[in-house]
Tab-separated table of C-alpha atoms in Angstrom:
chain	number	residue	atom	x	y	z
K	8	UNK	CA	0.000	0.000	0.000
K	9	UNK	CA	3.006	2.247	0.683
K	10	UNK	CA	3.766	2.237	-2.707
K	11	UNK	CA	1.021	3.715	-3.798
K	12	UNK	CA	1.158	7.019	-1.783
K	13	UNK	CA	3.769	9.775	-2.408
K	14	UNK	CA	4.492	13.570	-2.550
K	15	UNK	CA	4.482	15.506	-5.439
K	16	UNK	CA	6.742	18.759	-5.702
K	17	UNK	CA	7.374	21.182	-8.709
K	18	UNK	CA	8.843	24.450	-9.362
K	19	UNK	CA	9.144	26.554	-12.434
K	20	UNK	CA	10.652	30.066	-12.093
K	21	UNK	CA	11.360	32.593	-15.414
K	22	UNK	CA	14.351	33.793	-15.553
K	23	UNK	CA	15.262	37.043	-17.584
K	24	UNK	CA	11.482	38.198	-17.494
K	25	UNK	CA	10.433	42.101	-17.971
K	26	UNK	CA	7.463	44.100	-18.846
K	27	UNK	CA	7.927	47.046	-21.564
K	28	UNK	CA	5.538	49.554	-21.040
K	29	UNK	CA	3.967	51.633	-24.106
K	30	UNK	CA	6.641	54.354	-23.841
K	31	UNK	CA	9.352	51.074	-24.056
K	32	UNK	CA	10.274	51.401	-20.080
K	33	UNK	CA	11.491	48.066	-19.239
K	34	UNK	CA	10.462	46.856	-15.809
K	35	UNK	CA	11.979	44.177	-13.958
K	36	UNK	CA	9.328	40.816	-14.054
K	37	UNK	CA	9.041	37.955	-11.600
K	38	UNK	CA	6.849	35.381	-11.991
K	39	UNK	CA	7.492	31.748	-10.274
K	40	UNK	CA	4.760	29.007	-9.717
K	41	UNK	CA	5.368	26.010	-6.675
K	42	UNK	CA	3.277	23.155	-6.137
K	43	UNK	CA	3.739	20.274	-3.615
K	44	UNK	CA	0.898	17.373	-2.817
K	45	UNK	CA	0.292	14.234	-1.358
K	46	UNK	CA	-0.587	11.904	-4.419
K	47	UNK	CA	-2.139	8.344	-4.789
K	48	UNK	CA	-1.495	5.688	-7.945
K	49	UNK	CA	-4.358	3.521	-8.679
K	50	UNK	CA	-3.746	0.693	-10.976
K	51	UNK	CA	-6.014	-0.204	-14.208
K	52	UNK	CA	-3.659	-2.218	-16.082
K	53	UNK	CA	-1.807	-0.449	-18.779
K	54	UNK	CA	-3.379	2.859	-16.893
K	55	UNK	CA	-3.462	4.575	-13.760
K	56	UNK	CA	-5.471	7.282	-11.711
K	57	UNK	CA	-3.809	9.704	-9.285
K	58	UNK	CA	-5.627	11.850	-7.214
K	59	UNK	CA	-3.873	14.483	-5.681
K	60	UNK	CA	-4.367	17.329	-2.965
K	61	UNK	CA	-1.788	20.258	-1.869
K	62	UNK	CA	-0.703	23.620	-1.672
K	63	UNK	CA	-0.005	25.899	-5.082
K	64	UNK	CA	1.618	29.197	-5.267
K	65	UNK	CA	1.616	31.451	-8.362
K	66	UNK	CA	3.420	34.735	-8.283
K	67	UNK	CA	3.535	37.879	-11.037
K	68	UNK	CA	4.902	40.877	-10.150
K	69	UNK	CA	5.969	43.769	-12.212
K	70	UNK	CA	8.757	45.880	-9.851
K	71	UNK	CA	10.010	49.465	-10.447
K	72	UNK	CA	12.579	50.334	-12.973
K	73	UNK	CA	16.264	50.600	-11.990
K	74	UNK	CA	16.368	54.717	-13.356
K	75	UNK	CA	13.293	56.054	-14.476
K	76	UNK	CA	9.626	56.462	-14.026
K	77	UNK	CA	7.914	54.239	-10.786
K	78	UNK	CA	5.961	50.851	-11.696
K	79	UNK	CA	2.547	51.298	-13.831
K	80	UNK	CA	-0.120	50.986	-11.814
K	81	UNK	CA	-0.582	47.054	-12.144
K	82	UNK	CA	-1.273	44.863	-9.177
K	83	UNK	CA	0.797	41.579	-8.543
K	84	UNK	CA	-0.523	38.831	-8.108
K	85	UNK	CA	0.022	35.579	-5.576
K	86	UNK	CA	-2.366	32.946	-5.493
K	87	UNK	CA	-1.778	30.936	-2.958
K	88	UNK	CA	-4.001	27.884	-3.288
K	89	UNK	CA	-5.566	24.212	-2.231
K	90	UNK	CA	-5.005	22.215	-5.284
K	91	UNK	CA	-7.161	19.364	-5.847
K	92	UNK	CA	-7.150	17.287	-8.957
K	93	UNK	CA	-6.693	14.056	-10.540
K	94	UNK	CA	-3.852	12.383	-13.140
K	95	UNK	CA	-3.741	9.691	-15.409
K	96	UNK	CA	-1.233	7.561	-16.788
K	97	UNK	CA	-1.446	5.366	-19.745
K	98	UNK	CA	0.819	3.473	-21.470
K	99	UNK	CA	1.192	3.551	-24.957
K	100	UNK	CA	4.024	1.262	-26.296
K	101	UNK	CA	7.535	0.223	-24.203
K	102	UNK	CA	8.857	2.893	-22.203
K	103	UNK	CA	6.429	5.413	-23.647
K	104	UNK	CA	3.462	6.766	-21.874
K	105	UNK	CA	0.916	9.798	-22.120
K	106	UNK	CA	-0.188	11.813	-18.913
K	107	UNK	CA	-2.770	13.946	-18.557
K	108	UNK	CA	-4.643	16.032	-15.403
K	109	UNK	CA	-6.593	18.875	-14.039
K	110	UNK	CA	-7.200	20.222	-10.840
K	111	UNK	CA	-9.036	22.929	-8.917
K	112	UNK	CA	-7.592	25.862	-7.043
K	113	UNK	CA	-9.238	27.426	-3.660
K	114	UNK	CA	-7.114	30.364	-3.356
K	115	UNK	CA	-6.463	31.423	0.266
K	116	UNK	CA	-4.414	34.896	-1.069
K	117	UNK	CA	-4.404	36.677	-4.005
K	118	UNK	CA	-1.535	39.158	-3.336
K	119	UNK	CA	-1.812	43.181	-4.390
K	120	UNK	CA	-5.373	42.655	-6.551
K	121	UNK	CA	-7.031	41.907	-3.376
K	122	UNK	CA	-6.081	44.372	-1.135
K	123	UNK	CA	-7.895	47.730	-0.446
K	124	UNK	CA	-6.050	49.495	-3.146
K	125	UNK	CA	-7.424	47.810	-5.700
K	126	UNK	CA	-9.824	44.968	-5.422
K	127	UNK	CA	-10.777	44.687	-1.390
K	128	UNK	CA	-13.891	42.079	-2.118
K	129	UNK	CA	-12.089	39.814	-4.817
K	130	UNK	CA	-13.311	36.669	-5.503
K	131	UNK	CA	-11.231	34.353	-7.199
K	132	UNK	CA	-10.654	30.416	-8.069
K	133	UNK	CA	-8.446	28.506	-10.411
K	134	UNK	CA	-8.013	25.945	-12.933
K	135	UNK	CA	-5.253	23.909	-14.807
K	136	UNK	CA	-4.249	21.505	-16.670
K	137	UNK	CA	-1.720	18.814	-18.368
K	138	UNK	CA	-1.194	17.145	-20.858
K	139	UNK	CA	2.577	15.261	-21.584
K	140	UNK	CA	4.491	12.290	-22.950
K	141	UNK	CA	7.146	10.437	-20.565
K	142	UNK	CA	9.671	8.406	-21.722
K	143	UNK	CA	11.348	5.944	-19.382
K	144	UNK	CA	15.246	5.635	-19.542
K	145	UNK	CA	15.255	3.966	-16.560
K	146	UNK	CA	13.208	2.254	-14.143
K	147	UNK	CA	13.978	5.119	-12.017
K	148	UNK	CA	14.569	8.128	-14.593
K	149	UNK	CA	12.333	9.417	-16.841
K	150	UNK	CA	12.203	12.076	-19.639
K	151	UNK	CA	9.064	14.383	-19.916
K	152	UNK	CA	7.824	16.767	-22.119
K	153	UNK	CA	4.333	18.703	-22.179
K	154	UNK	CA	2.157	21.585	-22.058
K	155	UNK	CA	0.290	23.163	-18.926
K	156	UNK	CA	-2.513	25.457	-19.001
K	157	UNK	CA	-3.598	27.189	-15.352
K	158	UNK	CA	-6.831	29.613	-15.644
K	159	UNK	CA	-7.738	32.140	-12.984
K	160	UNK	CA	-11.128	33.735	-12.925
K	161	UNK	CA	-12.173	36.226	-10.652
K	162	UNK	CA	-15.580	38.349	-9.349
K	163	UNK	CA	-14.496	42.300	-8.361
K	164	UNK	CA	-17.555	42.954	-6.627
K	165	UNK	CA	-16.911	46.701	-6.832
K	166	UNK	CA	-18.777	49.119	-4.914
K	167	UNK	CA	-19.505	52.738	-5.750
K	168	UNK	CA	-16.713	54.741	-4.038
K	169	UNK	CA	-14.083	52.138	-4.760
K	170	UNK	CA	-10.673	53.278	-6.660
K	171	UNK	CA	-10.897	50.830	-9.414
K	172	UNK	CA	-14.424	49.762	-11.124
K	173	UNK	CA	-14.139	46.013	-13.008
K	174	UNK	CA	-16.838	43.702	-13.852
């Protein structure tokens, strides 16, 4: 039974980033997303499930220019979330499988878009998904390759007198 329980941990941070803003100001860009779970494997023959539950943080933050003007006005975001979700592996031929998932985010912060400045009564939740093929060099070692997509939708819930008015 042990075998079938694990922890799941990822990290993908861009390097280099920066926004350019109409006048061509370049501003220094971060943007990093972590995700850790606990994660189950459920057999099905040449398949299996894995459901999955954790923690997910997305960041994207646009900082002030070395010289020059001050930051546009452009809240950062950090969604710090409950991920819940399920994965499946199947195998195609040999050492080559295809994986696929999706998952829900709760988010429990939202960073600068949800503070008083901006959006005080933000609503938000998330979405993604994956889709990949692995191929194993090893028993132990694997090659992987695939696409993610991660969605974020939100309700402003703007009230006259607020400083920003979205729908």
């Amino acid at each position: 039974a042990g075998a079938n329980v694990g922890l799941s941990f990822g990290l993908n941070y861009v390097l280099a980033l920066s926004s350019i803003s109409a006048d061509g100001t370049r501003y220094p860009t971060s943007s990093m997303m972590v995700r850790i779970a606990a994660v189950g494997r459920i057999a099905l023959g040449p398949a299996e499930l894995q459901p999955h539950a954790g923690y997910a943080l997305q960041t994207f933050v646009i900082s002030n220019a070395p010289s020059g003007p001050p930051r546009p006005n452009v809240p950062g975001v950090s969604y710090g979330a409950l991920r819940f979700g399920l994965g499946a592996r199947v195998k195609v031929y040999g050492p080559l499988s295809l994986t696929a998932g999706a998952a829900y985010q709760v988010p429990l912060s939202t960073g600068e878009i949800g503070q008083p400045t901006f959006f005080r009564r933000l609503k938000v939740s998330g979405f993604d998904a994956n889709l990949g093929l692995v191929f194993a060099v090893t028993r132990s070692i694997e090659v992987r390759g695939g696409i993610d997509y991660t969605r974020y939708w939100f309700s402003m819930n703007p009230e006259p007198g607020d400083p920003y008015i979205a729908g």
